[in-house]
PDB file of C-alpha atoms and ligand atoms in Angstrom:
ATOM      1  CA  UNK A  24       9.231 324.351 167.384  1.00 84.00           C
ATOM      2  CA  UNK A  25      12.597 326.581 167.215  1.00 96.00           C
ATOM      3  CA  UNK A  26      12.364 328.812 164.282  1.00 96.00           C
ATOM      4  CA  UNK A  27      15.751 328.827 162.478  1.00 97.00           C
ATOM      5  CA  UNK A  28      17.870 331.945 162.554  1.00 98.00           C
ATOM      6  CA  UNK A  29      20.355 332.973 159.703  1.00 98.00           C
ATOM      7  CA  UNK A  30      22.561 335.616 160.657  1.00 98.00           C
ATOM      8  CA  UNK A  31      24.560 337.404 157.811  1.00 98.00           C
ATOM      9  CA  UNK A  32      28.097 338.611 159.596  1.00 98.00           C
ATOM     10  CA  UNK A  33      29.472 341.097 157.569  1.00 98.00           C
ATOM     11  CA  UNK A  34      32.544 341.469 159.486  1.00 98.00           C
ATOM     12  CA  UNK A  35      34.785 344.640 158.490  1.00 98.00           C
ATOM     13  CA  UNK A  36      33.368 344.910 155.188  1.00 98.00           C
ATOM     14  CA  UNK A  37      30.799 347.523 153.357  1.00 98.00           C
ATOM     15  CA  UNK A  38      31.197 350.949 153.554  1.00 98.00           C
ATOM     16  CA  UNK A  39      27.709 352.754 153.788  1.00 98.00           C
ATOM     17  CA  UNK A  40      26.141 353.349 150.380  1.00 98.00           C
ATOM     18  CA  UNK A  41      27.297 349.605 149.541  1.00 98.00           C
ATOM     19  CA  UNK A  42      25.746 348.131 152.992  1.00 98.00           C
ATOM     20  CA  UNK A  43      22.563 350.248 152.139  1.00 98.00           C
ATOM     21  CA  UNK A  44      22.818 348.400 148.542  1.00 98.00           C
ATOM     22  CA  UNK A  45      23.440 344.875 149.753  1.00 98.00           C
ATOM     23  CA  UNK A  46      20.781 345.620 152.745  1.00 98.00           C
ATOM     24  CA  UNK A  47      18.191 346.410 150.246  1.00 97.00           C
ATOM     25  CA  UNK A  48      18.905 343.631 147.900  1.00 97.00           C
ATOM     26  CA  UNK A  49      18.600 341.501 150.914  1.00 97.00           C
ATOM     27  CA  UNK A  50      15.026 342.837 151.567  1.00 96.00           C
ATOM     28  CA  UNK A  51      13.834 343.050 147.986  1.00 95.00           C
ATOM     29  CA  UNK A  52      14.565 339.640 147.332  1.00 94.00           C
ATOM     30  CA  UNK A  53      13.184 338.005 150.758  1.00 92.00           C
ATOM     31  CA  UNK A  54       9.681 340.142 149.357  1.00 79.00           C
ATOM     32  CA  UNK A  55       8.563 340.088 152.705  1.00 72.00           C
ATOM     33  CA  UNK A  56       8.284 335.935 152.792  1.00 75.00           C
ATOM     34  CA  UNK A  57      11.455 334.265 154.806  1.00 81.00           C
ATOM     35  CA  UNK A  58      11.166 330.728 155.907  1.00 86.00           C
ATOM     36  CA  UNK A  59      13.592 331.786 159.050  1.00 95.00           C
ATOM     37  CA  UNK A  60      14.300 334.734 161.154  1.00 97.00           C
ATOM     38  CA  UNK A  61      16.978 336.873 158.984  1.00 98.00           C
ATOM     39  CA  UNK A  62      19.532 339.117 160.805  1.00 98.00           C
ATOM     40  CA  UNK A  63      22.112 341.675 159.212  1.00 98.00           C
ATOM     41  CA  UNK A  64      25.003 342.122 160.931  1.00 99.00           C
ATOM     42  CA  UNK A  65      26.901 345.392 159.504  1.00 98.00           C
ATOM     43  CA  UNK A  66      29.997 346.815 160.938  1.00 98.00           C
ATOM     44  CA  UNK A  67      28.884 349.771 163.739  1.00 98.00           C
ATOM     45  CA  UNK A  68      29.420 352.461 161.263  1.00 98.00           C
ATOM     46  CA  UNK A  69      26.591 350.959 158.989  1.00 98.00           C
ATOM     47  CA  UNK A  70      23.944 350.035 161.665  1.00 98.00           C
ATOM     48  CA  UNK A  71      22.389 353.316 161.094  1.00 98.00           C
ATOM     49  CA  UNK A  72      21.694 353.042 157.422  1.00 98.00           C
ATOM     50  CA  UNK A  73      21.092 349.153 157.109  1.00 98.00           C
ATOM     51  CA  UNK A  74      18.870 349.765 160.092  1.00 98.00           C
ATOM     52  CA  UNK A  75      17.140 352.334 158.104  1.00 98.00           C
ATOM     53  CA  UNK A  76      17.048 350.349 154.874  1.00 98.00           C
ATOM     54  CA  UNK A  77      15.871 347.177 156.317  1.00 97.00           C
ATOM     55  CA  UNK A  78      13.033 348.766 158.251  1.00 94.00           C
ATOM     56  CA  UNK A  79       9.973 347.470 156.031  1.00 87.00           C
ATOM     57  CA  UNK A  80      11.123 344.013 155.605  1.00 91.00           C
ATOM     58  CA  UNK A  81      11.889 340.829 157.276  1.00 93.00           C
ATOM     59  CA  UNK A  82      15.739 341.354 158.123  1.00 97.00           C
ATOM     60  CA  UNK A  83      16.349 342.544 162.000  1.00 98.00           C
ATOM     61  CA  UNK A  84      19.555 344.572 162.683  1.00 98.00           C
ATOM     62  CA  UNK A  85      22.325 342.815 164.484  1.00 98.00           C
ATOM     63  CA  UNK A  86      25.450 344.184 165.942  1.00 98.00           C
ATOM     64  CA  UNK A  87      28.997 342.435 166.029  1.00 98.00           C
ATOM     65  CA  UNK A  88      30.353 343.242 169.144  1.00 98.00           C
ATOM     66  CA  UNK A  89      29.598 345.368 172.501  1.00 98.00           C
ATOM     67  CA  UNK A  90      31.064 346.709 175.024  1.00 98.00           C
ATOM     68  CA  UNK A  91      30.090 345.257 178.763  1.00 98.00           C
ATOM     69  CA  UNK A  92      29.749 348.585 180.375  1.00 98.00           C
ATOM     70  CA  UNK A  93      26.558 350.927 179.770  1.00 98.00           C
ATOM     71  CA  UNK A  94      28.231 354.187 179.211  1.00 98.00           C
ATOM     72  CA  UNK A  95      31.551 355.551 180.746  1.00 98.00           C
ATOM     73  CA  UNK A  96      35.177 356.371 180.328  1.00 98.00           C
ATOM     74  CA  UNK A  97      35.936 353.495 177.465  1.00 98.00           C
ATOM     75  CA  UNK A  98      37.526 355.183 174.888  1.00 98.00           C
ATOM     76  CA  UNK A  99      36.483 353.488 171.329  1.00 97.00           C
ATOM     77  CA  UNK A 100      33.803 351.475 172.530  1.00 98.00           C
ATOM     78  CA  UNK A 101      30.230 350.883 172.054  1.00 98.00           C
ATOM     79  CA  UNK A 102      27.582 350.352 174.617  1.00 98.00           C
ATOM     80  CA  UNK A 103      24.481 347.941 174.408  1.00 98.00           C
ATOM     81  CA  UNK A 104      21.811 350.792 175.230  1.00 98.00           C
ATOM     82  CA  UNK A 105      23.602 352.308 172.365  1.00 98.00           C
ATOM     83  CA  UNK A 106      23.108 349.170 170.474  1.00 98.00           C
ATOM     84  CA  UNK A 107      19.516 348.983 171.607  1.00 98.00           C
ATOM     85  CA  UNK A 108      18.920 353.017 170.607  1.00 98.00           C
ATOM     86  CA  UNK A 109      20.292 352.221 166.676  1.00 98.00           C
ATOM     87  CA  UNK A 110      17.410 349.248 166.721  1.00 97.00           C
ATOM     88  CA  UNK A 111      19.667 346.553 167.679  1.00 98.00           C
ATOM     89  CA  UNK A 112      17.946 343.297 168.683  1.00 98.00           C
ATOM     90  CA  UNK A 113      20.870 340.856 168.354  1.00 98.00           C
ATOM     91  CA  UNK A 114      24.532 341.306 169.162  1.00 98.00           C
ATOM     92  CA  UNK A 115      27.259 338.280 168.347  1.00 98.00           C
ATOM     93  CA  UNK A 116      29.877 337.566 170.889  1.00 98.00           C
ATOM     94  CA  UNK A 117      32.751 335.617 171.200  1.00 98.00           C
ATOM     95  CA  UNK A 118      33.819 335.389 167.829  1.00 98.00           C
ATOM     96  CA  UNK A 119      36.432 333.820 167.170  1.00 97.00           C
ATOM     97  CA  UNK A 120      38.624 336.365 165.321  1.00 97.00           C
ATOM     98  CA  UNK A 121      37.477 338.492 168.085  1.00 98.00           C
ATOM     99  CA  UNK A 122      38.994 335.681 170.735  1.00 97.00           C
ATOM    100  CA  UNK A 123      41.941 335.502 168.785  1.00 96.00           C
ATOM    101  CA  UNK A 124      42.936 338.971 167.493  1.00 97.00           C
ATOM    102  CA  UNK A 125      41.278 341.502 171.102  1.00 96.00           C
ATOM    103  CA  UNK A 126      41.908 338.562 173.707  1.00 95.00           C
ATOM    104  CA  UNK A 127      37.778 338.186 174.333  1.00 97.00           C
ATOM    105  CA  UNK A 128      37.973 335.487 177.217  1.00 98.00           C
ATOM    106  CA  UNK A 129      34.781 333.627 178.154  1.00 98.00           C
ATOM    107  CA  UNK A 130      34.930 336.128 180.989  1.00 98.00           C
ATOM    108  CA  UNK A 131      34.573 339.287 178.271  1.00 98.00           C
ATOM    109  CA  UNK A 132      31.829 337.212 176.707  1.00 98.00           C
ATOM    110  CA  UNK A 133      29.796 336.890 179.868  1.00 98.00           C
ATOM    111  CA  UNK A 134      30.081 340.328 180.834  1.00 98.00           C
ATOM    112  CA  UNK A 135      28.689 341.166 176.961  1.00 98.00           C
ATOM    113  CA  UNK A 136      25.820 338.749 177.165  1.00 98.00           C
ATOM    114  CA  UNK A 137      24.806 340.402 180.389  1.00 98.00           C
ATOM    115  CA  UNK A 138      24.953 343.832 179.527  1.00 98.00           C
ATOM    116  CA  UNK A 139      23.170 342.624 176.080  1.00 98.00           C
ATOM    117  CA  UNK A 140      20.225 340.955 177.434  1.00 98.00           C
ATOM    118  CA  UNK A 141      19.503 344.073 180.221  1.00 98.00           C
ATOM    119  CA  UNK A 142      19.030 345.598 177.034  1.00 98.00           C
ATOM    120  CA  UNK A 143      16.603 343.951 175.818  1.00 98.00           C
ATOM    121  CA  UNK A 144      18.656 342.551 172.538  1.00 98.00           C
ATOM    122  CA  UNK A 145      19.333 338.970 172.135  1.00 98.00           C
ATOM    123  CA  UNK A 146      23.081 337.511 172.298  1.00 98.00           C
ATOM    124  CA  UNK A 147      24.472 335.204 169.323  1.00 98.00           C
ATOM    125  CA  UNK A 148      27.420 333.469 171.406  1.00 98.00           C
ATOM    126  CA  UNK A 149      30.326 331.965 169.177  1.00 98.00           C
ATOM    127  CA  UNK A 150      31.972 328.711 170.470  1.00 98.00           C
ATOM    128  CA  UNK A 151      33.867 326.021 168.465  1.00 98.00           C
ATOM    129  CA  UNK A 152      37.228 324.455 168.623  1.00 97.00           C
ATOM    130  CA  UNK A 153      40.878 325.250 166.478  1.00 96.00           C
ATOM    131  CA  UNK A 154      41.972 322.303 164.573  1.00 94.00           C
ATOM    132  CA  UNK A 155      44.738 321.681 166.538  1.00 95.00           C
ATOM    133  CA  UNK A 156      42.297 320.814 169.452  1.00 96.00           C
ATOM    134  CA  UNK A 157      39.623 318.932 167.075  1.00 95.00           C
ATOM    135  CA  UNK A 158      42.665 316.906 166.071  1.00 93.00           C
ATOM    136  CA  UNK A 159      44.264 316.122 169.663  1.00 96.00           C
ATOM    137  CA  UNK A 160      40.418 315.254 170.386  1.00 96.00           C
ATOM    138  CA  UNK A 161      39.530 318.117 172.895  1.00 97.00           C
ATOM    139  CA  UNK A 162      36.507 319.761 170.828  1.00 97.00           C
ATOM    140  CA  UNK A 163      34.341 318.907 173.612  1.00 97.00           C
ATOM    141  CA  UNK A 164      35.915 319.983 176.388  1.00 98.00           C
ATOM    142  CA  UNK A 165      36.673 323.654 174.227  1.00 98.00           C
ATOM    143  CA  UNK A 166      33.295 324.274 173.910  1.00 98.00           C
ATOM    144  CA  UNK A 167      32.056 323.315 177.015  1.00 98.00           C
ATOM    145  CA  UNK A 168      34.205 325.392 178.980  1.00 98.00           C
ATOM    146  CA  UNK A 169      33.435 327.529 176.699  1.00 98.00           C
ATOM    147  CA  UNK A 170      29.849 327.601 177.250  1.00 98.00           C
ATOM    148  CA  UNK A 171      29.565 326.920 180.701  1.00 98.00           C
ATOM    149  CA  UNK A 172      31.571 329.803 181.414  1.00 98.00           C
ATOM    150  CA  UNK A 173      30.199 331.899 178.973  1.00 98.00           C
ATOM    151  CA  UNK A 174      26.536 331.837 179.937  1.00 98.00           C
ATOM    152  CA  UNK A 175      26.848 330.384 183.499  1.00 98.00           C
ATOM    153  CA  UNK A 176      24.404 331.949 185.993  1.00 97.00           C
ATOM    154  CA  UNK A 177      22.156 333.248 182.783  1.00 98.00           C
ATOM    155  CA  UNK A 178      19.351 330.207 183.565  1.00 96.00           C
ATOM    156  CA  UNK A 179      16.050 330.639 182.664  1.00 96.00           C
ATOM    157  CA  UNK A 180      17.306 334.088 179.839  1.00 97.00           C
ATOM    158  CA  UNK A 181      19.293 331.374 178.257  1.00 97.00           C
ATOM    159  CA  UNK A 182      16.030 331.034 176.355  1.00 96.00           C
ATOM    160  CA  UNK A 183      16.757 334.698 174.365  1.00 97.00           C
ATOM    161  CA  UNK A 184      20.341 334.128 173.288  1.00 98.00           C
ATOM    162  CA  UNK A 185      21.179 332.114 170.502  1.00 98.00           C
ATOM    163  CA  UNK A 186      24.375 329.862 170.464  1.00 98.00           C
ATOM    164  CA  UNK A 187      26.676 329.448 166.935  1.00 98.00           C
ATOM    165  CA  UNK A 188      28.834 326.515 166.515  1.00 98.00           C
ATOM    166  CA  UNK A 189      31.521 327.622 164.829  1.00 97.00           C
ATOM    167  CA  UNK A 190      34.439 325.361 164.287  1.00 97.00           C
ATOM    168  CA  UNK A 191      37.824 328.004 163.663  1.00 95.00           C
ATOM    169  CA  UNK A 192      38.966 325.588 161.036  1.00 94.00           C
ATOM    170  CA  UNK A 193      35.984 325.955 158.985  1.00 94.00           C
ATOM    171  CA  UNK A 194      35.876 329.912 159.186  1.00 93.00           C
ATOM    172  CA  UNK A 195      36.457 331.321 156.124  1.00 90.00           C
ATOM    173  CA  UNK A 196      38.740 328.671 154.866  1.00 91.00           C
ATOM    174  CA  UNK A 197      35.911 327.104 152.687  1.00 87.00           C
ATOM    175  CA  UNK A 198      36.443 323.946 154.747  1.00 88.00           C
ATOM    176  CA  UNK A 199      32.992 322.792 156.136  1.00 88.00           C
ATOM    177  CA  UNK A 200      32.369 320.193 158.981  1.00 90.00           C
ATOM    178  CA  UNK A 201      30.592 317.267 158.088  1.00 95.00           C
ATOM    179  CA  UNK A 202      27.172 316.902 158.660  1.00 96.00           C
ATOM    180  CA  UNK A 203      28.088 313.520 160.880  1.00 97.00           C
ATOM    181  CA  UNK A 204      30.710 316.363 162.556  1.00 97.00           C
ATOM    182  CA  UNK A 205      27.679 319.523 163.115  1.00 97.00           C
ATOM    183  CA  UNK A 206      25.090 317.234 164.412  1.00 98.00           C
ATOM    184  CA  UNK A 207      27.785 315.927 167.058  1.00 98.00           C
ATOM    185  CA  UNK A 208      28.272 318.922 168.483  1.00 98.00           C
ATOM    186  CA  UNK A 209      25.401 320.712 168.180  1.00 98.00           C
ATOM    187  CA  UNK A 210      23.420 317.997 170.495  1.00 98.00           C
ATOM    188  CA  UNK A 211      26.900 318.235 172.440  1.00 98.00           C
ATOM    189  CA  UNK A 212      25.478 322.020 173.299  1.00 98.00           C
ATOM    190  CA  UNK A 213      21.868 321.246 174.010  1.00 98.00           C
ATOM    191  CA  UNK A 214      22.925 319.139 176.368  1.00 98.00           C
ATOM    192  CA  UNK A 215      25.403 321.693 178.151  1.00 98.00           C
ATOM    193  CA  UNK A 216      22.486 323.828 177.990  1.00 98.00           C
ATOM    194  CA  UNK A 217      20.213 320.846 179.494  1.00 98.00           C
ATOM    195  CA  UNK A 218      22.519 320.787 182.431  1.00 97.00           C
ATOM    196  CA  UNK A 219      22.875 324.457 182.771  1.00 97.00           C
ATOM    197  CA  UNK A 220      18.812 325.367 182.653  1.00 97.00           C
ATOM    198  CA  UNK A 221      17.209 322.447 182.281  1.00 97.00           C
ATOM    199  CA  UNK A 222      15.048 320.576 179.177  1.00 97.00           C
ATOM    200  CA  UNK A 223      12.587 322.667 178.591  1.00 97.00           C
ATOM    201  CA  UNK A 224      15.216 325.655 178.214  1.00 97.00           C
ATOM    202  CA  UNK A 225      17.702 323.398 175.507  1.00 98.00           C
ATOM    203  CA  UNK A 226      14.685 322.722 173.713  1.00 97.00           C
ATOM    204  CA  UNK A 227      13.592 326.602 173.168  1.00 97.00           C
ATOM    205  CA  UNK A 228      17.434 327.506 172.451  1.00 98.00           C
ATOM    206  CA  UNK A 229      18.527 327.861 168.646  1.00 98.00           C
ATOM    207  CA  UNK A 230      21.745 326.547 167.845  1.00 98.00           C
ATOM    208  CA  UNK A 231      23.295 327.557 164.182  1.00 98.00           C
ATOM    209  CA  UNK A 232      26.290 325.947 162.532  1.00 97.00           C
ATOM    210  CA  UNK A 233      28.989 328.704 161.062  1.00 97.00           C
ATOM    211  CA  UNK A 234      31.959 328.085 158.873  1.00 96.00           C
ATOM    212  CA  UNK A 235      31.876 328.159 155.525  1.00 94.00           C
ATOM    213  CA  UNK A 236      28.626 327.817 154.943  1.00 97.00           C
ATOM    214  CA  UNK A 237      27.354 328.381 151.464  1.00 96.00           C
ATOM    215  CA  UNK A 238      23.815 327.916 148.987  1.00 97.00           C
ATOM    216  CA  UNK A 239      25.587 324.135 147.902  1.00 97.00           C
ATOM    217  CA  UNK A 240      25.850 323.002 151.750  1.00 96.00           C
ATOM    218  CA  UNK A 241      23.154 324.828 153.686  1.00 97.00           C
ATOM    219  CA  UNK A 242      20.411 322.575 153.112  1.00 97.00           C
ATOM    220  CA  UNK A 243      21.850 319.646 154.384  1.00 97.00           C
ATOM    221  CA  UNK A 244      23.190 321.153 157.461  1.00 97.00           C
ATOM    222  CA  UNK A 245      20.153 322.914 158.389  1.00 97.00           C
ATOM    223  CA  UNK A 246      18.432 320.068 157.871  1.00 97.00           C
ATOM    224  CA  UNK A 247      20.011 318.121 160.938  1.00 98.00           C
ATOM    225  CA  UNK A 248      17.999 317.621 163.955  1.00 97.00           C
ATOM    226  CA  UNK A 249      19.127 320.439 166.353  1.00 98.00           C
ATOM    227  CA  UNK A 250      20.813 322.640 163.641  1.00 98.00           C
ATOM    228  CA  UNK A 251      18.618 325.652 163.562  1.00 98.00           C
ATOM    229  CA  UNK A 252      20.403 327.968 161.063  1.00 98.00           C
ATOM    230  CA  UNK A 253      23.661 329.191 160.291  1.00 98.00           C
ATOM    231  CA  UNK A 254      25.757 332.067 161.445  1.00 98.00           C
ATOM    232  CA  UNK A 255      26.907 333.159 157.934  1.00 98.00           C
ATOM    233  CA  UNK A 256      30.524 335.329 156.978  1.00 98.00           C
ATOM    234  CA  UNK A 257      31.605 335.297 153.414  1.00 97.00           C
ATOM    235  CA  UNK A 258      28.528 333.729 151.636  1.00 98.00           C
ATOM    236  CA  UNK A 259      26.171 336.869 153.376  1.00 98.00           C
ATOM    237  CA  UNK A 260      28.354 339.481 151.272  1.00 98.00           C
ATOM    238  CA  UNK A 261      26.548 339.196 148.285  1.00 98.00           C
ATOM    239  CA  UNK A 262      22.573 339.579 148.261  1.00 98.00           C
ATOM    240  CA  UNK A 263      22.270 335.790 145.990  1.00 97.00           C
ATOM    241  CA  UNK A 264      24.192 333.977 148.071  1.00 98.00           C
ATOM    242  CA  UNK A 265      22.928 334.943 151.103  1.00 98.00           C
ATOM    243  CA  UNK A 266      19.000 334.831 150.209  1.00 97.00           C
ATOM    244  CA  UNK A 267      19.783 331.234 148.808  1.00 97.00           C
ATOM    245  CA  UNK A 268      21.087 330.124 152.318  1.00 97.00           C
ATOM    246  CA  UNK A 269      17.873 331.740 154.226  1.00 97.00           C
ATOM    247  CA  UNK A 270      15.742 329.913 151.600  1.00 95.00           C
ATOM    248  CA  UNK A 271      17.689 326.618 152.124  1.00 96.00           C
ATOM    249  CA  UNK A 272      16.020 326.635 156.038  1.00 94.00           C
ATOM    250  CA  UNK A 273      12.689 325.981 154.518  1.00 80.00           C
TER     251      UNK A 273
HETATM  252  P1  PGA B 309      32.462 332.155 156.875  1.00 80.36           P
HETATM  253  O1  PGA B 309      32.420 332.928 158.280  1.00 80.36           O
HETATM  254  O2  PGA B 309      31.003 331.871 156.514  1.00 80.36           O
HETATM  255  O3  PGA B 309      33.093 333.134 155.934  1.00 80.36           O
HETATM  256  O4  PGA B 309      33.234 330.925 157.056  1.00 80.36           O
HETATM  257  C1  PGA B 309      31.547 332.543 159.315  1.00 80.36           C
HETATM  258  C2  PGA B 309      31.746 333.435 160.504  1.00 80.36           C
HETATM  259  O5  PGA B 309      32.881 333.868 160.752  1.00 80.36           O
HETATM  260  O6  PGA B 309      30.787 333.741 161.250  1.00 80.36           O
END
């Protein structure tokens, strides 16, 4: 049994007194019941406070990005022991505006999901194809160089990161993939992962769907067979929205 994980990605949005404010809202209205595991994923200059806010209730504090080294001469950067120190326990990677804006290669990503899971935290790995390549059909050899190359030699650990499928088209864009479309892919991954670690391992691993995901769409899509909650951007920026797509993976 894979307990779903919804991730709220806040991106660069919320300055502190409103991430406290959305953080608690969060909390108050998951009243200490949530049918999956909840993460908050506030930019680095609100980890503190959400962190602080969040610490009664079912939410767990996620980070957005990490540096690959532990501490050193990276000006501007952030280190996953100091991830782990602010209460950390999940990290994304791979993004896709962070692949297409800061050049994050599946190399970058690897490094990250090393340094991540020395540090005890848990890495949320972004993969998923432009439309350009979903339309020249080449989705599924995007993502799996994308996760072969971004997990390879991670084996048995594969077990403590979770992968989002996140098509580029459907970020933000209010353009979701169909369910026909999600389920494809998703059991595309598992399979990867299969190959990579073996059954037992692509069984444990959660897979979410992210990309437009909102409270009209998210119980159909985490209702398909190895969908196991969604990765969410816009829809997690307001406390009603967000709590309606956690409650949609009952
Ligand atoms: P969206 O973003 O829900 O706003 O499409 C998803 C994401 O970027 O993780």
């Amino acid at each position: 049994m894979r307990i779903p994980i919804v991730a709220g990605n806040w991106k660069m949005n919320e300055l502190i007194g409103e991430a406290i404010d959305l953080a608690a809202e969060v909390t108050r209205r998951l009243d200490g019941a949530s049918p999956a595991e909840v993460v908050l994923c506030p930019p680095f200059t609100a980890l503190r406070a959400v962190g602080d806010t969040i610490r009664s209730g079912p939410p767990k504090l996620g980070a957005q990005n990490v540096h690959w080294e532990s501490q050193g001469a990276y000006t501007g950067e952030i280190s996953a022991p100091m991830l782990r120190d602010l209460s950390c326990e999940y990290v994304i990677v791979g993004h896709s505006e962070r692949r297409a804006h800061f050049h994050e290669s599946d190399e970058n990503v690897l490094r990250k999901v090393e340094a991540i899971l020395a540090a005890g935290m848990r890495p949320i790995v972004c993969v998923g194809e432009t439309l350009e390549q979903r339309e020249t059909e080449r989705t599924e050899e995007v993502v799996r160089v994308q996760v072969e190359n971004g997990l390879r030699g991670i084996g048995d650990r594969l077990r403590n990161a979770v992968i989002a499928y996140e098509p580029v088209w459907a970020i933000g864009t209010g353009r979701t993939a169909t369910p026909d479309q999600v389920q494809q892919a998703h059991a595309f991954i598992r399979g990867i992962i299969g190959e990579m670690a073996g059954e037992a391992v692509a069984g444990a691993v959660r897979i979410q769907y992210g990309g437009s995901v909102k409270p009209s769409n998210a119980a159909e899509l985490f209702a398909l067979p190895d969908v196991d909650g969604g990765l969410i951007g816009g829809a997690s920026l307001k406390a009603d929205s967000f709590v309606a797509i956690v409650n949609a993976a009952r």
